[in-house]
PDB file of C-alpha atoms and ligand atoms in Angstrom:
ATOM      1  CA  MET A1136      62.561  47.520 100.200  1.00  0.00           C
ATOM      2  CA  TRP A1137      61.470  51.020  99.149  1.00  0.00           C
ATOM      3  CA  PRO A1138      60.516  53.351 100.723  1.00  0.00           C
ATOM      4  CA  PRO A1139      62.515  52.447 103.834  1.00  0.00           C
ATOM      5  CA  GLY A1140      60.446  52.080 106.991  1.00  0.00           C
ATOM      6  CA  SER A1141      62.985  53.517 109.417  1.00  0.00           C
ATOM      7  CA  HIS A1142      66.150  55.586 109.590  1.00  0.00           C
ATOM      8  CA  ASP A1143      68.192  52.423 110.126  1.00  0.00           C
ATOM      9  CA  ALA A1144      66.627  50.810 107.094  1.00  0.00           C
ATOM     10  CA  LEU A1145      67.457  53.884 105.003  1.00  0.00           C
ATOM     11  CA  LEU A1146      71.084  53.864 106.160  1.00  0.00           C
ATOM     12  CA  GLU A1147      71.405  50.167 105.522  1.00  0.00           C
ATOM     13  CA  TYR A1148      69.963  50.607 102.051  1.00  0.00           C
ATOM     14  CA  ALA A1149      72.240  53.567 101.285  1.00  0.00           C
ATOM     15  CA  ARG A1150      75.388  51.778 102.459  1.00  0.00           C
ATOM     16  CA  SER A1151      74.761  48.695 100.434  1.00  0.00           C
ATOM     17  CA  TYR A1152      73.727  50.700  97.375  1.00  0.00           C
ATOM     18  CA  ALA A1153      76.902  52.809  97.686  1.00  0.00           C
ATOM     19  CA  ASP A1154      79.005  49.656  97.456  1.00  0.00           C
ATOM     20  CA  SER A1155      77.444  48.880  94.092  1.00  0.00           C
ATOM     21  CA  VAL A1156      78.269  52.271  92.516  1.00  0.00           C
ATOM     22  CA  PRO A1157      81.230  52.028  90.107  1.00  0.00           C
ATOM     23  CA  LEU A1158      83.323  54.744  91.701  1.00  0.00           C
ATOM     24  CA  PRO A1159      86.668  54.158  93.471  1.00  0.00           C
ATOM     25  CA  VAL A1160      85.459  55.579  96.769  1.00  0.00           C
ATOM     26  CA  ASP A1161      86.347  54.027 100.123  1.00  0.00           C
ATOM     27  CA  THR A1162      82.819  53.512 101.403  1.00  0.00           C
ATOM     28  CA  ASP A1163      83.992  51.804 104.631  1.00  0.00           C
ATOM     29  CA  SER A1164      85.372  55.059 105.970  1.00  0.00           C
ATOM     30  CA  LEU A1165      82.247  57.121 105.295  1.00  0.00           C
ATOM     31  CA  ASP A1166      79.870  58.229 108.033  1.00  0.00           C
ATOM     32  CA  TRP A1167      76.192  58.220 107.125  1.00  0.00           C
ATOM     33  CA  GLU A1168      73.432  60.188 108.805  1.00  0.00           C
ATOM     34  CA  VAL A1169      69.721  60.745 108.339  1.00  0.00           C
ATOM     35  CA  SER A1170      68.425  64.295 108.676  1.00  0.00           C
ATOM     36  CA  THR A1171      64.807  64.846 109.642  1.00  0.00           C
ATOM     37  CA  ARG A1172      65.239  68.624 109.621  1.00  0.00           C
ATOM     38  CA  ALA A1173      66.406  69.040 106.029  1.00  0.00           C
ATOM     39  CA  LYS A1174      63.538  70.633 104.110  1.00  0.00           C
ATOM     40  CA  GLN A1175      65.091  71.148 100.698  1.00  0.00           C
ATOM     41  CA  ARG A1176      68.425  69.474 100.249  1.00  0.00           C
ATOM     42  CA  ALA A1177      67.961  65.787  99.615  1.00  0.00           C
ATOM     43  CA  GLY A1178      71.555  65.008 100.452  1.00  0.00           C
ATOM     44  CA  ALA A1179      74.753  66.646 101.650  1.00  0.00           C
ATOM     45  CA  CYS A1180      78.342  65.550 101.906  1.00  0.00           C
ATOM     46  CA  THR A1181      80.631  67.274 104.392  1.00  0.00           C
ATOM     47  CA  TYR A1182      84.262  66.889 105.332  1.00  0.00           C
ATOM     48  CA  ASP A1183      85.602  68.287 108.597  1.00  0.00           C
ATOM     49  CA  GLY A1184      89.256  67.510 107.840  1.00  0.00           C
ATOM     50  CA  ASP A1185      88.888  64.123 109.462  1.00  0.00           C
ATOM     51  CA  ALA A1186      85.649  62.366 108.669  1.00  0.00           C
ATOM     52  CA  ILE A1187      83.495  62.493 105.560  1.00  0.00           C
ATOM     53  CA  THR A1188      79.783  62.429 106.318  1.00  0.00           C
ATOM     54  CA  ILE A1189      76.948  61.862 103.888  1.00  0.00           C
ATOM     55  CA  ARG A1190      73.654  63.152 105.248  1.00  0.00           C
ATOM     56  CA  LEU A1191      70.446  61.979 103.634  1.00  0.00           C
ATOM     57  CA  ALA A1192      67.138  63.774 104.093  1.00  0.00           C
ATOM     58  CA  TRP A1193      64.391  61.589 105.505  1.00  0.00           C
ATOM     59  CA  GLY A1194      61.807  63.790 103.775  1.00  0.00           C
ATOM     60  CA  ALA A1195      63.418  63.048 100.413  1.00  0.00           C
ATOM     61  CA  ALA A1196      63.554  59.316 101.110  1.00  0.00           C
ATOM     62  CA  LYS A1197      59.801  59.422 101.711  1.00  0.00           C
ATOM     63  CA  ARG A1198      59.023  61.449  98.608  1.00  0.00           C
ATOM     64  CA  PHE A1199      61.472  60.165  96.014  1.00  0.00           C
ATOM     65  CA  ASP A1200      61.117  56.887  94.250  1.00  0.00           C
ATOM     66  CA  ARG A1201      64.036  54.510  94.504  1.00  0.00           C
ATOM     67  CA  ALA A1202      65.717  55.562  91.251  1.00  0.00           C
ATOM     68  CA  GLN A1203      65.551  59.242  92.206  1.00  0.00           C
ATOM     69  CA  PHE A1204      66.976  58.574  95.621  1.00  0.00           C
ATOM     70  CA  GLU A1205      69.772  56.417  94.241  1.00  0.00           C
ATOM     71  CA  ARG A1206      70.722  59.413  92.097  1.00  0.00           C
ATOM     72  CA  VAL A1207      71.029  61.457  95.310  1.00  0.00           C
ATOM     73  CA  ILE A1208      73.326  58.832  96.794  1.00  0.00           C
ATOM     74  CA  ARG A1209      75.477  58.791  93.649  1.00  0.00           C
ATOM     75  CA  HIS A1210      75.692  62.596  93.682  1.00  0.00           C
ATOM     76  CA  GLU A1211      76.887  62.660  97.293  1.00  0.00           C
ATOM     77  CA  LEU A1212      79.255  59.746  96.686  1.00  0.00           C
ATOM     78  CA  ILE A1213      80.997  61.744  93.970  1.00  0.00           C
ATOM     79  CA  HIS A1214      81.544  64.515  96.527  1.00  0.00           C
ATOM     80  CA  ALA A1215      82.905  61.930  98.990  1.00  0.00           C
ATOM     81  CA  TRP A1216      85.225  60.603  96.289  1.00  0.00           C
ATOM     82  CA  GLU A1217      86.418  64.180  95.622  1.00  0.00           C
ATOM     83  CA  TYR A1218      87.171  64.712  99.307  1.00  0.00           C
ATOM     84  CA  GLN A1219      89.043  61.410  99.458  1.00  0.00           C
ATOM     85  CA  THR A1220      91.113  62.014  96.360  1.00  0.00           C
ATOM     86  CA  ALA A1221      91.450  65.816  96.207  1.00  0.00           C
ATOM     87  CA  GLY A1222      90.620  67.048  99.727  1.00  0.00           C
ATOM     88  CA  GLU A1223      87.892  69.328  98.394  1.00  0.00           C
ATOM     89  CA  ALA A1224      84.611  69.033  96.539  1.00  0.00           C
ATOM     90  CA  GLY A1225      82.424  71.138  94.297  1.00  0.00           C
ATOM     91  CA  HIS A1226      80.561  71.011  91.021  1.00  0.00           C
ATOM     92  CA  GLY A1227      83.482  71.749  88.713  1.00  0.00           C
ATOM     93  CA  ALA A1228      84.990  69.748  85.865  1.00  0.00           C
ATOM     94  CA  ARG A1229      86.121  66.896  88.094  1.00  0.00           C
ATOM     95  CA  PHE A1230      82.612  66.517  89.471  1.00  0.00           C
ATOM     96  CA  ARG A1231      80.929  66.874  86.082  1.00  0.00           C
ATOM     97  CA  GLU A1232      82.980  64.149  84.491  1.00  0.00           C
ATOM     98  CA  GLN A1233      81.829  61.623  87.081  1.00  0.00           C
ATOM     99  CA  ALA A1234      78.289  63.031  87.117  1.00  0.00           C
ATOM    100  CA  ASP A1235      78.034  62.434  83.374  1.00  0.00           C
ATOM    101  CA  ARG A1236      79.315  58.917  83.714  1.00  0.00           C
ATOM    102  CA  LEU A1237      76.977  58.087  86.607  1.00  0.00           C
ATOM    103  CA  ASP A1238      73.963  59.935  85.189  1.00  0.00           C
ATOM    104  CA  VAL A1239      73.418  62.393  88.040  1.00  0.00           C
ATOM    105  CA  SER A1240      72.588  66.081  88.051  1.00  0.00           C
ATOM    106  CA  VAL A1241      75.315  68.649  88.578  1.00  0.00           C
ATOM    107  CA  THR A1242      73.341  70.638  91.133  1.00  0.00           C
ATOM    108  CA  CYS A1243      72.818  69.241  94.598  1.00  0.00           C
ATOM    109  CA  PRO A1244      69.557  67.349  94.549  1.00  0.00           C
ATOM    110  CA  ALA A1245      66.580  69.124  96.097  1.00  0.00           C
ATOM    111  CA  PHE A1246      63.126  68.062  97.128  1.00  0.00           C
ATOM    112  CA  THR A1247      60.081  70.039  98.178  1.00  0.00           C
ATOM    113  CA  THR A1248      57.925  69.530 101.214  1.00  0.00           C
ATOM    114  CA  PRO A1249      54.244  70.108 100.595  1.00  0.00           C
ATOM    115  CA  ARG A1250      52.541  72.740 102.709  1.00  0.00           C
ATOM    116  CA  LEU A1251      49.310  70.860 103.261  1.00  0.00           C
ATOM    117  CA  ARG A1252      48.186  67.270 103.404  1.00  0.00           C
ATOM    118  CA  LEU A1253      44.672  65.893 103.117  1.00  0.00           C
ATOM    119  CA  GLU A1254      44.095  62.711 105.088  1.00  0.00           C
ATOM    120  CA  CYS A1255      40.995  60.574 104.941  1.00  0.00           C
ATOM    121  CA  THR A1256      39.340  59.920 108.318  1.00  0.00           C
ATOM    122  CA  ASN A1257      38.378  56.444 107.170  1.00  0.00           C
ATOM    123  CA  CYS A1258      40.944  54.954 104.792  1.00  0.00           C
ATOM    124  CA  ALA A1259      44.649  55.379 103.994  1.00  0.00           C
ATOM    125  CA  TRP A1260      44.078  58.001 101.256  1.00  0.00           C
ATOM    126  CA  THR A1261      46.237  61.127 101.416  1.00  0.00           C
ATOM    127  CA  ALA A1262      46.948  63.950  98.984  1.00  0.00           C
ATOM    128  CA  ASP A1263      49.421  66.820  99.129  1.00  0.00           C
ATOM    129  CA  ARG A1264      48.558  70.423  98.370  1.00  0.00           C
ATOM    130  CA  HIS A1265      50.511  73.654  98.235  1.00  0.00           C
ATOM    131  CA  ARG A1266      47.762  76.211  97.749  1.00  0.00           C
ATOM    132  CA  ALA A1267      44.768  77.177  99.843  1.00  0.00           C
ATOM    133  CA  SER A1268      42.228  76.052  97.245  1.00  0.00           C
ATOM    134  CA  ALA A1269      38.639  75.064  98.076  1.00  0.00           C
ATOM    135  CA  VAL A1270      39.623  71.504  99.053  1.00  0.00           C
ATOM    136  CA  VAL A1271      41.754  73.107 101.769  1.00  0.00           C
ATOM    137  CA  THR A1272      39.570  76.041 102.864  1.00  0.00           C
ATOM    138  CA  ASP A1273      36.212  74.259 102.692  1.00  0.00           C
ATOM    139  CA  PRO A1274      36.781  70.539 103.287  1.00  0.00           C
ATOM    140  CA  GLU A1275      33.158  69.832 104.265  1.00  0.00           C
ATOM    141  CA  THR A1276      32.015  70.151 100.685  1.00  0.00           C
ATOM    142  CA  ARG A1277      34.452  67.516  99.376  1.00  0.00           C
ATOM    143  CA  ARG A1278      35.135  63.888 100.131  1.00  0.00           C
ATOM    144  CA  CYS A1279      38.007  61.421 100.125  1.00  0.00           C
ATOM    145  CA  GLY A1280      39.029  60.479  96.594  1.00  0.00           C
ATOM    146  CA  GLU A1281      39.020  56.758  97.435  1.00  0.00           C
ATOM    147  CA  CYS A1282      36.188  55.946  99.787  1.00  0.00           C
ATOM    148  CA  GLY A1283      34.003  59.056  99.858  1.00  0.00           C
ATOM    149  CA  ALA A1284      34.433  59.700 103.595  1.00  0.00           C
ATOM    150  CA  ARG A1285      35.345  63.014 105.205  1.00  0.00           C
ATOM    151  CA  TYR A1286      38.972  64.045 105.255  1.00  0.00           C
ATOM    152  CA  GLU A1287      41.096  66.222 107.470  1.00  0.00           C
ATOM    153  CA  VAL A1288      43.560  68.875 106.320  1.00  0.00           C
ATOM    154  CA  GLU A1289      46.906  69.268 108.052  1.00  0.00           C
ATOM    155  CA  HIS A1290      49.219  72.262 107.759  1.00  0.00           C
ATOM    156  CA  LEU A1291      52.440  70.312 107.977  1.00  0.00           C
ATOM    157  CA  ALA A1292      54.805  72.925 109.376  1.00  0.00           C
ATOM    158  CA  SER A1293      52.531  73.856 112.306  1.00  0.00           C
ATOM    159  CA  GLY A1294      50.624  70.605 112.813  1.00  0.00           C
ATOM    160  CA  GLU A1295      47.297  72.535 112.746  1.00  0.00           C
ATOM    161  CA  ARG A1296      44.440  70.345 111.521  1.00  0.00           C
ATOM    162  CA  TRP A1297      40.861  71.081 110.458  1.00  0.00           C
ATOM    163  CA  ARG A1298      37.827  69.471 108.842  1.00  0.00           C
ATOM    164  CA  THR A1299      35.597  72.486 108.287  1.00  0.00           C
ATOM    165  CA  ALA A1300      35.716  75.975 106.767  1.00  0.00           C
ATOM    166  CA  ALA A1301      35.459  77.451 110.273  1.00  0.00           C
ATOM    167  CA  GLY A1302      38.307  75.181 111.377  1.00  0.00           C
ATOM    168  CA  TYR A1303      40.378  76.462 108.494  1.00  0.00           C
ATOM    169  CA  ARG A1304      39.741  80.099 109.421  1.00  0.00           C
ATOM    170  CA  GLY A1305      40.722  79.503 113.049  1.00  0.00           C
ATOM    171  CA  ALA A1306      43.842  77.608 112.079  1.00  0.00           C
ATOM    172  CA  ARG A1307      44.809  80.230 109.544  1.00  0.00           C
ATOM    173  CA  GLU A1308      44.710  82.870 112.296  1.00  0.00           C
ATOM    174  CA  ARG A1309      46.877  80.790 114.604  1.00  0.00           C
ATOM    175  CA  ILE A1310      49.448  79.809 111.988  1.00  0.00           C
ATOM    176  CA  GLU A1311      52.216  82.373 112.093  1.00  0.00           C
ATOM    177  CA  SER A1312      53.999  81.439 108.921  1.00  0.00           C
ATOM    178  CA  TRP A1313      51.817  80.013 106.233  1.00  0.00           C
TER     179      TRP A1313
HETATM  180 ZN1   ZN B1967      76.552  68.595  95.053  1.00  0.00          ZN
HETATM  181 ZN1   ZN B1968      38.962  57.433 102.331  1.00  0.00          ZN
END
Protein backbone atom coordinates (compact mmCIF):
# COMPACT_ATOMS: atom_id res chain seq x y z
CA MET A 1 0.00 0.00 0.00
CA TRP A 2 1.35 3.44 -0.93
CA PRO A 3 1.35 6.03 0.54
CA PRO A 4 1.45 4.42 3.99
CA GLY A 5 -1.37 5.46 6.30
CA SER A 6 0.62 5.47 9.53
CA HIS A 7 4.15 5.49 10.90
CA ASP A 8 3.88 1.78 11.66
CA ALA A 9 2.76 1.05 8.13
CA LEU A 10 5.71 3.02 6.76
CA LEU A 11 8.18 1.12 8.96
CA GLU A 12 6.65 -2.19 8.03
CA TYR A 13 6.86 -1.30 4.36
CA ALA A 14 10.47 -0.11 4.67
CA ARG A 15 11.60 -3.23 6.53
CA SER A 16 10.11 -5.62 4.08
CA TYR A 17 11.34 -3.60 1.10
CA ALA A 18 14.86 -3.54 2.60
CA ASP A 19 14.89 -7.33 2.66
CA SER A 20 14.32 -7.38 -1.08
CA VAL A 21 17.28 -5.11 -1.93
CA PRO A 22 20.23 -7.10 -3.33
CA LEU A 23 22.82 -5.84 -0.88
CA PRO A 24 24.56 -8.02 1.75
CA VAL A 25 23.33 -5.93 4.66
CA ASP A 26 22.13 -7.46 7.92
CA THR A 27 18.68 -5.89 8.00
CA ASP A 28 17.66 -7.71 11.21
CA SER A 29 20.06 -5.64 13.27
CA LEU A 30 18.93 -2.27 11.92
CA ASP A 31 16.80 0.15 13.91
CA TRP A 32 14.20 2.07 11.93
CA GLU A 33 12.56 5.34 12.90
CA VAL A 34 10.10 7.78 11.39
CA SER A 35 10.88 11.48 11.73
CA THR A 36 8.03 13.97 11.60
CA ARG A 37 10.40 16.90 12.14
CA ALA A 38 12.68 16.35 9.15
CA LYS A 39 11.89 19.10 6.64
CA GLN A 40 14.47 18.44 3.95
CA ARG A 41 16.33 15.20 4.35
CA ALA A 42 14.19 12.31 3.19
CA GLY A 43 16.32 9.77 4.98
CA ALA A 44 19.32 9.50 7.28
CA CYS A 45 21.46 6.65 8.49
CA THR A 46 23.39 7.04 11.74
CA TYR A 47 25.73 4.81 13.69
CA ASP A 48 26.49 5.50 17.34
CA GLY A 49 29.17 2.81 17.65
CA ASP A 50 26.56 0.29 18.69
CA ALA A 51 23.33 0.52 16.75
CA ILE A 52 22.70 1.57 13.17
CA THR A 53 19.52 3.58 12.74
CA ILE A 54 17.77 4.47 9.52
CA ARG A 55 15.45 7.44 9.95
CA LEU A 56 12.82 8.08 7.31
CA ALA A 57 11.05 11.41 6.94
CA TRP A 58 7.28 11.17 7.19
CA GLY A 59 6.98 14.29 5.02
CA ALA A 60 8.91 12.55 2.24
CA ALA A 61 6.80 9.40 2.51
CA LYS A 62 3.73 11.57 1.95
CA ARG A 63 5.19 13.46 -0.99
CA PHE A 64 7.24 10.87 -2.84
CA ASP A 65 5.77 8.19 -4.99
CA ARG A 66 6.70 4.63 -4.13
CA ALA A 67 9.62 4.36 -6.58
CA GLN A 68 11.15 7.60 -5.30
CA PHE A 69 10.83 6.52 -1.72
CA GLU A 70 12.30 3.10 -2.42
CA ARG A 71 15.33 4.93 -3.81
CA VAL A 72 15.64 6.71 -0.44
CA ILE A 73 15.56 3.38 1.36
CA ARG A 74 18.22 1.95 -0.96
CA HIS A 75 20.42 5.02 -0.43
CA GLU A 76 20.24 4.69 3.36
CA LEU A 77 20.73 0.92 3.17
CA ILE A 78 24.02 1.45 1.36
CA HIS A 79 25.12 3.66 4.26
CA ALA A 80 24.02 0.94 6.71
CA TRP A 81 25.99 -1.63 4.71
CA GLU A 82 29.05 0.67 4.86
CA TYR A 83 28.75 0.97 8.63
CA GLN A 84 28.40 -2.79 8.96
CA THR A 85 31.33 -3.64 6.74
CA ALA A 86 33.67 -0.65 7.13
CA GLY A 87 32.57 1.09 10.35
CA GLU A 88 32.08 4.38 8.52
CA ALA A 89 29.94 5.77 5.73
CA GLY A 90 30.06 8.56 3.18
CA HIS A 91 29.58 9.22 -0.50
CA GLY A 92 32.99 8.08 -1.70
CA ALA A 93 34.00 5.38 -4.17
CA ARG A 94 32.66 2.55 -2.04
CA PHE A 95 29.27 4.23 -1.85
CA ARG A 96 29.22 5.20 -5.53
CA GLU A 97 29.87 1.69 -6.72
CA GLN A 98 26.80 0.39 -4.91
CA ALA A 99 24.77 3.49 -5.80
CA ASP A 100 25.43 2.85 -9.48
CA ARG A 101 24.45 -0.76 -9.17
CA LEU A 102 21.25 0.02 -7.25
CA ASP A 103 20.33 3.10 -9.29
CA VAL A 104 20.32 5.66 -6.48
CA SER A 105 21.64 9.20 -6.30
CA VAL A 106 24.98 9.91 -4.68
CA THR A 107 23.69 12.83 -2.63
CA CYS A 108 21.43 12.20 0.32
CA PRO A 109 17.88 12.38 -0.94
CA ALA A 110 16.01 15.60 -0.18
CA PHE A 111 12.41 16.66 -0.38
CA THR A 112 10.75 20.04 -0.09
CA THR A 113 7.83 21.01 2.07
CA PRO A 114 5.45 23.44 0.43
CA ARG A 115 4.86 26.73 2.21
CA LEU A 116 1.15 26.95 1.53
CA ARG A 117 -1.70 24.56 0.91
CA LEU A 118 -5.10 25.29 -0.59
CA GLU A 119 -7.88 23.09 0.73
CA CYS A 120 -11.40 22.97 -0.60
CA THR A 121 -14.12 23.57 2.02
CA ASN A 122 -16.37 21.10 0.24
CA CYS A 123 -14.40 18.28 -1.40
CA ALA A 124 -11.02 16.57 -0.97
CA TRP A 125 -9.19 18.87 -3.44
CA THR A 126 -5.88 20.33 -2.27
CA ALA A 127 -3.04 22.13 -4.03
CA ASP A 128 0.38 23.20 -2.81
CA ARG A 129 1.88 26.63 -3.37
CA HIS A 130 5.18 28.26 -2.54
CA ARG A 131 4.55 31.86 -3.54
CA ALA A 132 2.06 34.44 -2.36
CA SER A 133 0.29 34.69 -5.72
CA ALA A 134 -3.31 35.87 -6.14
CA VAL A 135 -4.75 32.43 -5.33
CA VAL A 136 -3.09 32.81 -1.93
CA THR A 137 -3.58 36.53 -1.22
CA ASP A 138 -7.11 36.85 -2.61
CA PRO A 139 -8.84 33.47 -2.30
CA GLU A 140 -12.36 34.92 -2.56
CA THR A 141 -11.95 35.54 -6.26
CA ARG A 142 -11.04 31.92 -7.06
CA ARG A 143 -12.69 28.57 -6.55
CA CYS A 144 -11.76 24.95 -5.96
CA GLY A 145 -10.34 23.34 -9.10
CA GLU A 146 -12.61 20.30 -8.73
CA CYS A 147 -16.00 21.33 -7.47
CA GLY A 148 -16.07 25.12 -7.71
CA ALA A 149 -16.58 25.70 -3.97
CA ARG A 150 -14.60 28.10 -1.79
CA TYR A 151 -11.23 27.00 -0.52
CA GLU A 152 -9.10 27.83 2.47
CA VAL A 153 -5.39 28.63 2.44
CA GLU A 154 -3.11 27.27 5.14
CA HIS A 155 0.40 28.50 5.92
CA LEU A 156 1.81 25.13 6.88
CA ALA A 157 4.61 26.14 9.22
CA SER A 158 2.40 28.37 11.41
CA GLY A 159 -0.99 26.72 10.93
CA GLU A 160 -2.54 30.14 10.08
CA ARG A 161 -5.56 29.76 7.80
CA TRP A 162 -7.63 32.24 5.78
CA ARG A 163 -10.36 32.42 3.15
CA THR A 164 -10.31 36.11 2.29
CA ALA A 165 -7.87 38.86 1.29
CA ALA A 166 -8.39 40.49 4.69
CA GLY A 167 -7.73 37.13 6.34
CA TYR A 168 -4.51 36.86 4.40
CA ARG A 169 -3.35 40.32 5.49
CA GLY A 170 -4.05 39.56 9.16
CA ALA A 171 -2.32 36.21 8.97
CA ARG A 172 0.65 37.69 7.17
CA GLU A 173 1.11 40.15 10.05
CA ARG A 174 0.96 37.41 12.65
CA ILE A 175 3.28 35.00 10.85
CA GLU A 176 6.78 35.65 12.09
CA SER A 177 8.68 33.67 9.52
CA TRP A 178 7.07 33.46 6.15
ZN1 LIG B 1 23.87 9.67 1.82
ZN1 LIG C 1 -13.84 21.25 -4.04
